[in-house]
Short mmCIF file of C-alpha atoms and ligand atoms in Angstrom, two decimals:
data_model
loop_
_atom_site.label_atom_id
_atom_site.label_comp_id
_atom_site.label_asym_id
_atom_site.label_seq_id
_atom_site.Cartn_x
_atom_site.Cartn_y
_atom_site.Cartn_z
CA MET A 19 -28.74 64.01 -48.53
CA LEU A 20 -25.62 65.01 -46.11
CA LYS A 21 -23.19 62.14 -45.62
CA GLY A 22 -19.79 61.63 -43.83
CA LYS A 23 -16.64 61.16 -45.62
CA ILE A 24 -13.27 59.76 -44.46
CA ALA A 25 -11.17 62.72 -42.81
CA GLY A 26 -8.64 60.12 -41.22
CA THR A 27 -7.69 56.75 -40.44
CA GLY A 28 -5.31 55.02 -37.85
CA SER A 29 -4.47 51.57 -36.65
CA TYR A 30 -2.59 49.66 -34.03
CA LEU A 31 -1.57 45.95 -33.71
CA PRO A 32 0.00 44.76 -30.42
CA GLU A 33 3.81 43.98 -30.75
CA LYS A 34 3.78 40.46 -29.67
CA ILE A 35 3.50 37.75 -32.71
CA LEU A 36 1.92 34.33 -32.26
CA THR A 37 2.98 32.15 -35.33
CA ASN A 38 1.50 28.92 -36.39
CA ALA A 39 4.90 27.33 -35.32
CA ASP A 40 4.21 28.68 -31.87
CA LEU A 41 0.69 27.21 -31.88
CA GLU A 42 1.82 23.86 -32.87
CA LYS A 43 3.56 23.76 -29.57
CA ILE A 44 0.29 24.41 -27.83
CA VAL A 45 -2.52 22.43 -29.44
CA ASP A 46 -2.53 19.77 -31.81
CA THR A 47 -2.50 21.52 -35.20
CA SER A 48 0.24 22.43 -37.77
CA ASP A 49 1.24 25.34 -39.98
CA GLU A 50 0.30 23.27 -43.18
CA TRP A 51 -3.32 22.89 -41.79
CA ILE A 52 -3.76 26.43 -40.52
CA THR A 53 -2.25 27.87 -44.00
CA GLU A 54 -4.19 25.61 -46.09
CA ARG A 55 -7.78 26.02 -44.44
CA THR A 56 -7.54 29.51 -43.11
CA GLY A 57 -4.87 31.44 -44.97
CA ILE A 58 -3.45 32.67 -41.47
CA LYS A 59 0.21 32.38 -40.72
CA GLU A 60 0.56 34.74 -37.77
CA ARG A 61 -1.42 36.75 -35.46
CA HIS A 62 -0.86 39.97 -33.14
CA VAL A 63 -1.38 39.33 -29.53
CA VAL A 64 -1.82 41.47 -26.31
CA GLU A 65 0.32 40.68 -23.31
CA ASN A 66 -0.96 43.31 -20.85
CA GLU A 67 -2.83 45.71 -22.97
CA THR A 68 -6.51 46.24 -22.88
CA THR A 69 -9.01 46.76 -25.57
CA SER A 70 -9.05 50.56 -24.65
CA ASP A 71 -5.34 50.71 -24.77
CA LEU A 72 -5.47 49.47 -28.52
CA ALA A 73 -8.28 51.81 -29.31
CA LEU A 74 -6.58 54.83 -28.05
CA ILE A 75 -3.49 54.55 -30.19
CA ALA A 76 -5.67 53.70 -33.21
CA ALA A 77 -7.79 56.70 -32.36
CA GLU A 78 -4.85 59.10 -31.81
CA ARG A 79 -3.28 58.11 -34.99
CA ALA A 80 -6.80 58.68 -36.94
CA LEU A 81 -6.97 62.13 -35.32
CA GLU A 82 -3.67 62.86 -36.59
CA SER A 83 -4.31 61.83 -39.92
CA ALA A 84 -7.60 63.91 -40.00
CA LYS A 85 -5.71 66.97 -38.54
CA MET A 86 -8.04 67.02 -35.64
CA THR A 87 -7.87 66.91 -31.85
CA SER A 88 -10.23 65.04 -29.79
CA ASP A 89 -12.19 68.13 -29.14
CA ASP A 90 -13.37 68.39 -32.74
CA ILE A 91 -15.30 65.13 -32.04
CA ASP A 92 -18.75 64.85 -31.05
CA LEU A 93 -19.24 61.15 -31.10
CA ILE A 94 -17.14 58.14 -30.26
CA ILE A 95 -18.21 54.71 -31.15
CA VAL A 96 -16.22 51.74 -30.20
CA ALA A 97 -17.10 48.46 -31.82
CA THR A 98 -15.98 45.63 -29.59
CA ILE A 99 -16.99 42.24 -28.18
CA THR A 100 -13.90 42.21 -25.79
CA PRO A 101 -14.65 45.52 -23.71
CA ASP A 102 -12.31 46.39 -20.90
CA MET A 103 -15.34 45.84 -18.56
CA ASN A 104 -19.07 45.56 -18.84
CA PHE A 105 -19.53 49.05 -17.87
CA PRO A 106 -18.37 51.71 -17.88
CA SER A 107 -18.29 51.45 -21.94
CA THR A 108 -15.03 51.18 -23.53
CA ALA A 109 -16.21 54.35 -25.55
CA CYS A 110 -16.45 56.22 -22.15
CA LEU A 111 -12.91 55.01 -21.17
CA LEU A 112 -11.65 55.97 -24.39
CA GLN A 113 -13.31 59.29 -24.18
CA ASP A 114 -11.76 60.06 -20.55
CA ARG A 115 -8.20 58.81 -22.16
CA LEU A 116 -8.66 61.21 -25.19
CA GLN A 117 -9.35 63.92 -22.38
CA THR A 118 -12.48 65.08 -23.96
CA GLN A 119 -15.94 65.48 -22.63
CA ASN A 120 -18.19 67.13 -24.98
CA CYS A 121 -19.50 64.02 -26.87
CA MET A 122 -21.86 61.23 -26.82
CA ALA A 123 -19.88 57.90 -26.37
CA LEU A 124 -21.04 54.40 -26.86
CA ASP A 125 -20.17 50.78 -27.50
CA VAL A 126 -21.53 48.57 -30.19
CA SER A 127 -21.87 44.83 -29.86
CA ALA A 128 -22.22 43.41 -33.12
CA ALA A 129 -18.85 41.19 -33.23
CA CYS A 130 -17.17 41.04 -36.62
CA SER A 131 -19.90 43.45 -38.18
CA GLY A 132 -19.61 46.08 -35.38
CA PHE A 133 -17.40 48.32 -37.35
CA ILE A 134 -19.91 48.56 -40.07
CA TYR A 135 -22.81 49.02 -37.54
CA GLY A 136 -20.78 51.78 -36.02
CA LEU A 137 -20.15 53.43 -39.57
CA HIS A 138 -23.97 53.16 -40.16
CA ILE A 139 -25.11 54.96 -36.91
CA ALA A 140 -22.46 57.47 -37.15
CA ASN A 141 -23.16 58.03 -40.77
CA SER A 142 -26.87 58.53 -40.11
CA LEU A 143 -26.34 61.02 -37.23
CA ILE A 144 -24.12 63.07 -39.65
CA ALA A 145 -26.95 62.96 -42.01
CA THR A 146 -29.36 64.20 -39.35
CA GLU A 147 -26.75 67.17 -38.35
CA GLU A 148 -27.12 65.78 -34.75
CA VAL A 149 -23.45 64.71 -35.09
CA HIS A 150 -20.56 66.93 -36.97
CA ASN A 151 -17.36 64.87 -36.65
CA ALA A 152 -17.29 61.33 -35.23
CA ILE A 153 -14.86 58.81 -34.70
CA ILE A 154 -15.64 54.84 -35.09
CA ILE A 155 -13.03 52.40 -33.51
CA GLY A 156 -12.99 48.60 -34.21
CA ALA A 157 -10.92 47.49 -31.14
CA GLU A 158 -10.62 43.79 -29.93
CA THR A 159 -8.57 41.83 -27.52
CA LEU A 160 -10.02 38.29 -28.50
CA THR A 161 -7.23 36.53 -27.26
CA THR A 162 -8.20 37.38 -23.87
CA ILE A 163 -11.45 34.97 -24.34
CA THR A 164 -9.89 32.62 -26.33
CA ASP A 165 -9.65 28.77 -25.24
CA TYR A 166 -6.13 27.49 -26.30
CA THR A 167 -7.29 24.07 -25.93
CA ASP A 168 -9.81 24.27 -28.56
CA ARG A 169 -7.91 23.90 -31.83
CA ASN A 170 -10.96 24.54 -33.84
CA THR A 171 -11.26 28.31 -32.86
CA CYS A 172 -7.67 29.43 -31.27
CA VAL A 173 -5.86 29.22 -34.52
CA LEU A 174 -8.15 31.90 -36.02
CA LEU A 175 -8.16 34.89 -33.68
CA GLY A 176 -5.93 37.74 -33.13
CA ASP A 177 -6.00 41.39 -31.47
CA GLY A 178 -5.86 44.84 -32.90
CA ALA A 179 -7.63 48.22 -33.24
CA GLY A 180 -8.59 50.36 -36.47
CA ALA A 181 -10.11 53.64 -36.28
CA VAL A 182 -11.88 56.13 -38.81
CA VAL A 183 -12.78 59.70 -38.37
CA LEU A 184 -15.88 60.73 -40.39
CA THR A 185 -16.56 64.42 -41.25
CA PRO A 186 -19.60 65.88 -43.25
CA SER A 187 -19.04 65.88 -46.97
CA LYS A 188 -20.03 68.72 -49.19
CA THR A 189 -19.03 66.69 -52.42
CA ASP A 190 -20.03 63.29 -54.00
CA GLN A 191 -16.99 61.83 -51.79
CA GLY A 192 -18.08 59.75 -48.85
CA ILE A 193 -20.38 57.04 -47.38
CA LEU A 194 -22.65 56.35 -50.49
CA SER A 195 -24.49 53.64 -48.32
CA THR A 196 -24.61 51.27 -45.60
CA PHE A 197 -26.64 48.15 -45.05
CA CYS A 198 -27.07 46.20 -41.69
CA GLY A 199 -28.86 43.10 -40.84
CA ALA A 200 -29.04 40.49 -38.21
CA ASP A 201 -30.46 37.00 -37.46
CA GLY A 202 -30.75 36.46 -33.74
CA SER A 203 -31.91 32.86 -34.46
CA LYS A 204 -28.56 31.47 -35.04
CA GLY A 205 -26.63 33.32 -32.07
CA GLU A 206 -25.88 29.67 -30.52
CA LEU A 207 -23.39 29.30 -33.43
CA LEU A 208 -20.73 32.03 -31.98
CA LYS A 209 -21.10 33.02 -28.44
CA ARG A 210 -19.48 33.55 -25.14
CA HIS A 211 -21.89 33.55 -22.08
CA GLY A 212 -20.09 32.23 -18.97
CA GLY A 213 -19.89 34.38 -16.16
CA LEU A 214 -22.77 36.74 -17.20
CA SER A 215 -26.57 36.69 -16.59
CA ARG A 216 -27.31 33.60 -18.33
CA GLN A 217 -24.75 31.96 -16.16
CA PRO A 218 -23.57 34.16 -13.61
CA ILE A 219 -20.19 33.49 -11.97
CA TYR A 220 -21.58 31.96 -8.76
CA LYS A 221 -23.42 29.36 -10.94
CA LEU A 222 -20.12 28.43 -13.10
CA GLY A 223 -19.34 24.88 -11.94
CA PRO A 224 -15.99 23.36 -12.24
CA TYR A 225 -16.69 22.09 -15.84
CA ASP A 226 -18.16 25.22 -17.07
CA PHE A 227 -14.82 26.88 -17.09
CA HIS A 228 -14.86 26.76 -20.99
CA ASN A 229 -18.01 28.84 -21.10
CA VAL A 230 -15.94 31.94 -20.14
CA PHE A 231 -14.21 31.57 -23.48
CA MET A 232 -15.73 32.03 -27.15
CA TYR A 233 -17.41 29.07 -28.75
CA MET A 234 -17.83 28.90 -32.39
CA ASP A 235 -19.37 26.46 -34.77
CA GLY A 236 -17.00 27.21 -37.52
CA LYS A 237 -18.28 24.97 -40.32
CA ALA A 238 -21.80 26.34 -39.91
CA ILE A 239 -20.69 29.75 -39.86
CA PHE A 240 -18.75 29.41 -42.87
CA LYS A 241 -21.48 28.92 -45.19
CA SER A 242 -23.72 31.63 -43.58
CA ALA A 243 -20.72 33.83 -43.97
CA VAL A 244 -20.34 33.55 -47.46
CA GLN A 245 -24.16 34.00 -48.37
CA ARG A 246 -24.53 37.01 -46.00
CA MET A 247 -21.40 38.93 -47.16
CA THR A 248 -22.32 38.53 -50.81
CA SER A 249 -26.01 39.33 -50.15
CA SER A 250 -25.10 42.38 -47.98
CA LEU A 251 -22.64 43.85 -50.39
CA SER A 252 -25.14 43.55 -53.10
CA LYS A 253 -27.81 45.54 -50.97
CA ALA A 254 -25.55 48.22 -50.19
CA LEU A 255 -24.61 48.56 -53.67
CA GLU A 256 -28.19 48.74 -54.64
CA LYS A 257 -28.65 51.45 -52.05
CA ALA A 258 -25.88 53.48 -53.56
CA GLY A 259 -27.00 53.31 -57.10
CA LYS A 260 -23.96 51.21 -57.86
CA LYS A 261 -23.00 47.80 -59.64
CA LEU A 262 -20.38 45.25 -58.85
CA ASP A 263 -18.51 46.73 -62.03
CA ASP A 264 -18.38 50.13 -60.29
CA LEU A 265 -16.18 48.68 -57.59
CA ASP A 266 -12.41 49.74 -57.44
CA MET A 267 -11.67 47.58 -54.21
CA VAL A 268 -13.44 45.29 -51.75
CA ILE A 269 -12.39 45.11 -48.01
CA PRO A 270 -13.88 42.05 -46.67
CA HIS A 271 -14.00 40.95 -43.05
CA GLN A 272 -10.80 38.91 -42.55
CA ALA A 273 -11.88 35.57 -41.20
CA ASN A 274 -10.82 33.03 -43.73
CA ILE A 275 -9.10 33.28 -47.02
CA ARG A 276 -11.57 30.74 -48.46
CA ILE A 277 -14.38 33.08 -47.64
CA ILE A 278 -12.51 36.17 -48.97
CA GLU A 279 -11.87 34.09 -52.14
CA MET A 280 -15.54 33.45 -52.57
CA VAL A 281 -16.51 37.14 -52.10
CA ARG A 282 -13.79 37.99 -54.55
CA GLU A 283 -15.49 35.57 -57.08
CA PHE A 284 -18.96 36.63 -56.50
CA ALA A 285 -17.60 40.28 -57.18
CA LYS A 286 -15.73 39.34 -60.19
CA LEU A 287 -12.75 41.19 -59.07
CA ARG A 288 -8.89 40.45 -59.59
CA PRO A 289 -6.99 39.42 -56.59
CA ASP A 290 -5.12 42.93 -56.17
CA GLN A 291 -8.67 44.33 -55.99
CA VAL A 292 -9.34 42.75 -52.68
CA TYR A 293 -7.39 43.76 -49.48
CA VAL A 294 -6.03 40.76 -47.51
CA ASN A 295 -4.00 40.97 -44.41
CA LEU A 296 -5.46 38.08 -42.47
CA ASP A 297 -2.00 36.20 -43.22
CA ARG A 298 -0.51 38.65 -40.80
CA THR A 299 -3.36 39.58 -38.27
CA GLY A 300 -5.81 36.68 -38.30
CA ASN A 301 -9.48 37.55 -37.44
CA THR A 302 -9.63 40.60 -35.12
CA SER A 303 -13.40 40.63 -35.36
CA ALA A 304 -14.57 44.28 -35.21
CA ALA A 305 -11.19 45.58 -36.08
CA THR A 306 -10.40 43.65 -39.26
CA ILE A 307 -12.31 46.18 -41.64
CA PRO A 308 -10.79 49.38 -40.30
CA VAL A 309 -7.17 48.31 -39.53
CA ALA A 310 -7.34 46.98 -43.42
CA LEU A 311 -8.70 50.16 -44.61
CA ASP A 312 -6.01 52.17 -42.84
CA GLU A 313 -3.26 50.02 -44.31
CA ALA A 314 -4.75 50.06 -47.94
CA LEU A 315 -4.95 53.84 -47.70
CA LYS A 316 -1.27 54.39 -46.22
CA GLN A 317 -0.06 51.68 -49.13
CA GLY A 318 -1.76 53.76 -51.79
CA LYS A 319 -3.57 50.94 -52.92
CA LEU A 320 -6.85 53.14 -52.16
CA LYS A 321 -7.18 56.59 -53.97
CA LYS A 322 -9.23 59.51 -53.98
CA GLY A 323 -12.44 58.85 -56.03
CA ASP A 324 -12.10 55.03 -55.90
CA ILE A 325 -15.41 53.12 -54.92
CA LEU A 326 -14.61 50.94 -52.01
CA GLY A 327 -16.77 47.92 -51.02
CA ILE A 328 -16.65 46.90 -47.45
CA THR A 329 -18.68 43.67 -46.12
CA ALA A 330 -18.47 41.71 -43.04
CA PHE A 331 -20.44 38.96 -41.09
CA GLY A 332 -20.02 37.65 -37.25
CA GLY A 333 -21.73 36.71 -34.12
CA GLY A 334 -25.28 37.49 -33.46
CA LEU A 335 -25.63 36.62 -36.16
CA THR A 336 -24.97 40.06 -37.65
CA TYR A 337 -23.94 41.10 -41.20
CA GLY A 338 -23.40 44.38 -42.91
CA ALA A 339 -21.84 46.20 -45.93
CA GLY A 340 -21.11 49.43 -47.19
CA VAL A 341 -20.14 51.57 -50.32
CA ILE A 342 -17.58 54.40 -49.96
CA LYS A 343 -16.46 56.79 -52.50
CA ILE A 344 -12.83 57.39 -51.03
O1 UT7 B 416 -15.32 35.96 -37.93
C1 UT7 B 416 -16.77 35.61 -38.35
C2 UT7 B 416 -16.83 34.32 -37.63
N1 UT7 B 416 -16.03 33.21 -37.98
C3 UT7 B 416 -15.84 32.71 -39.23
O2 UT7 B 416 -16.20 33.31 -40.29
C4 UT7 B 416 -14.96 31.46 -39.20
C5 UT7 B 416 -15.96 30.79 -40.38
N2 UT7 B 416 -15.08 29.20 -40.42
C6 UT7 B 416 -14.00 28.85 -40.96
O3 UT7 B 416 -13.22 29.49 -41.06
C7 UT7 B 416 -13.64 27.38 -41.08
O4 UT7 B 416 -15.12 26.49 -40.97
C8 UT7 B 416 -12.78 26.86 -39.75
C9 UT7 B 416 -11.28 27.19 -40.16
C10 UT7 B 416 -12.89 27.29 -38.33
C11 UT7 B 416 -12.70 25.11 -39.98
O5 UT7 B 416 -12.20 24.91 -41.28
P1 UT7 B 416 -13.26 23.47 -41.95
O6 UT7 B 416 -12.47 23.39 -43.32
O7 UT7 B 416 -14.53 24.02 -41.85
O8 UT7 B 416 -12.74 22.38 -40.90
P2 UT7 B 416 -13.68 21.47 -40.24
O9 UT7 B 416 -14.25 21.98 -39.08
O10 UT7 B 416 -14.44 20.77 -41.16
O11 UT7 B 416 -12.48 20.36 -39.75
C12 UT7 B 416 -11.93 19.55 -40.50
C13 UT7 B 416 -10.89 18.73 -39.81
C14 UT7 B 416 -11.62 18.04 -38.47
O12 UT7 B 416 -11.07 16.66 -38.26
P3 UT7 B 416 -11.85 15.35 -38.70
O13 UT7 B 416 -12.98 15.40 -37.69
O14 UT7 B 416 -12.24 15.43 -40.18
O15 UT7 B 416 -10.92 14.24 -38.33
C15 UT7 B 416 -11.18 18.92 -37.39
O16 UT7 B 416 -11.00 18.31 -36.18
O17 UT7 B 416 -9.79 19.44 -39.23
C16 UT7 B 416 -9.85 19.45 -37.95
N3 UT7 B 416 -9.41 20.73 -37.49
C17 UT7 B 416 -7.90 20.86 -37.19
N4 UT7 B 416 -6.80 20.20 -37.45
C18 UT7 B 416 -5.52 20.68 -37.48
C19 UT7 B 416 -9.83 21.59 -36.83
N5 UT7 B 416 -9.10 22.64 -36.52
C20 UT7 B 416 -7.87 22.34 -36.67
C21 UT7 B 416 -6.72 22.66 -36.55
N6 UT7 B 416 -5.53 21.89 -36.83
N7 UT7 B 416 -6.30 24.00 -35.99
#
């Protein structure tokens, strides 16, 4: 069956950096706690930029590396839970800013698994020849929905965007499999609802203000994250006809170094076979995997022919994984 292959990648992290020392001045926390419990040292944060600003730079860089222009693209997917606005979608705003019109554009709301969901949709449309070239962007400005009085959550989050251009593959190179799933029964563990239809702005009381920020039950999420990320990777490997032994590298969603370490142990990989940038980026939700993928390719850590596994887990709850021959 026809499949997509990676034609180019790009990423962008905002200039401003928020360190653990900066956070020590805002909430009751310490560099020692954050480093030990999460592995994060600093994260990039937007000042005035929007999600589509970040997505635009990542998309332009990916198009340049694919040696394409926006006119070559017939599908734009933006994976985000922090869109510029409810509608138009960030993908439509991006389409306009990329100055192209002849394509479909949609947002995917699957939190930290959003990029893998986007890859799954784009690859399926390439397989049916409905779409030729697609660009999938994971872009987030999580710090715009972060409650900086909640030390449980605010130390984890950062902003960024990563993009991948997919084009039809005529060889064995490309996306060998993707797997996506969801468990809506656990949606309450990670959510942001204030100001939307469940609690419209006019129903927000003086003490409901925190509802406009992200809420996360970190401890409960942690357990599910490890279980779902490892089982999703197994399912994607099975679909691709590959085994754990075949993997040259895994790029896991960057949420917590302890989760990444457990995924690494499950996959029986050496530390250098698991790409980690969480210490510099924090958790950027849908952007973590495409940003890390762009970095790993540019640093020469991934080479042509390598078998890459990607796996993620996030709000929804959603989960997913993929196997890609670079
Ligand atoms: O992107 C996908 C979704 N997100 C995730 O995958 C995140 C998954 N969860 C996690 O990464 C971890 O559960 C956290 C980093 C959120 C929390 O780590 P933990 O080891 O599960 O800590 P905990 O929630 O059990 O808290 C332990 C203690 C508590 O104090 P007490 O009750 O034992 O006195 C917390 O109040 O650590 C305290 N604590 C902090 N202390 C200093 C919580 N946050 C902080 C903080 N600084 N920032």
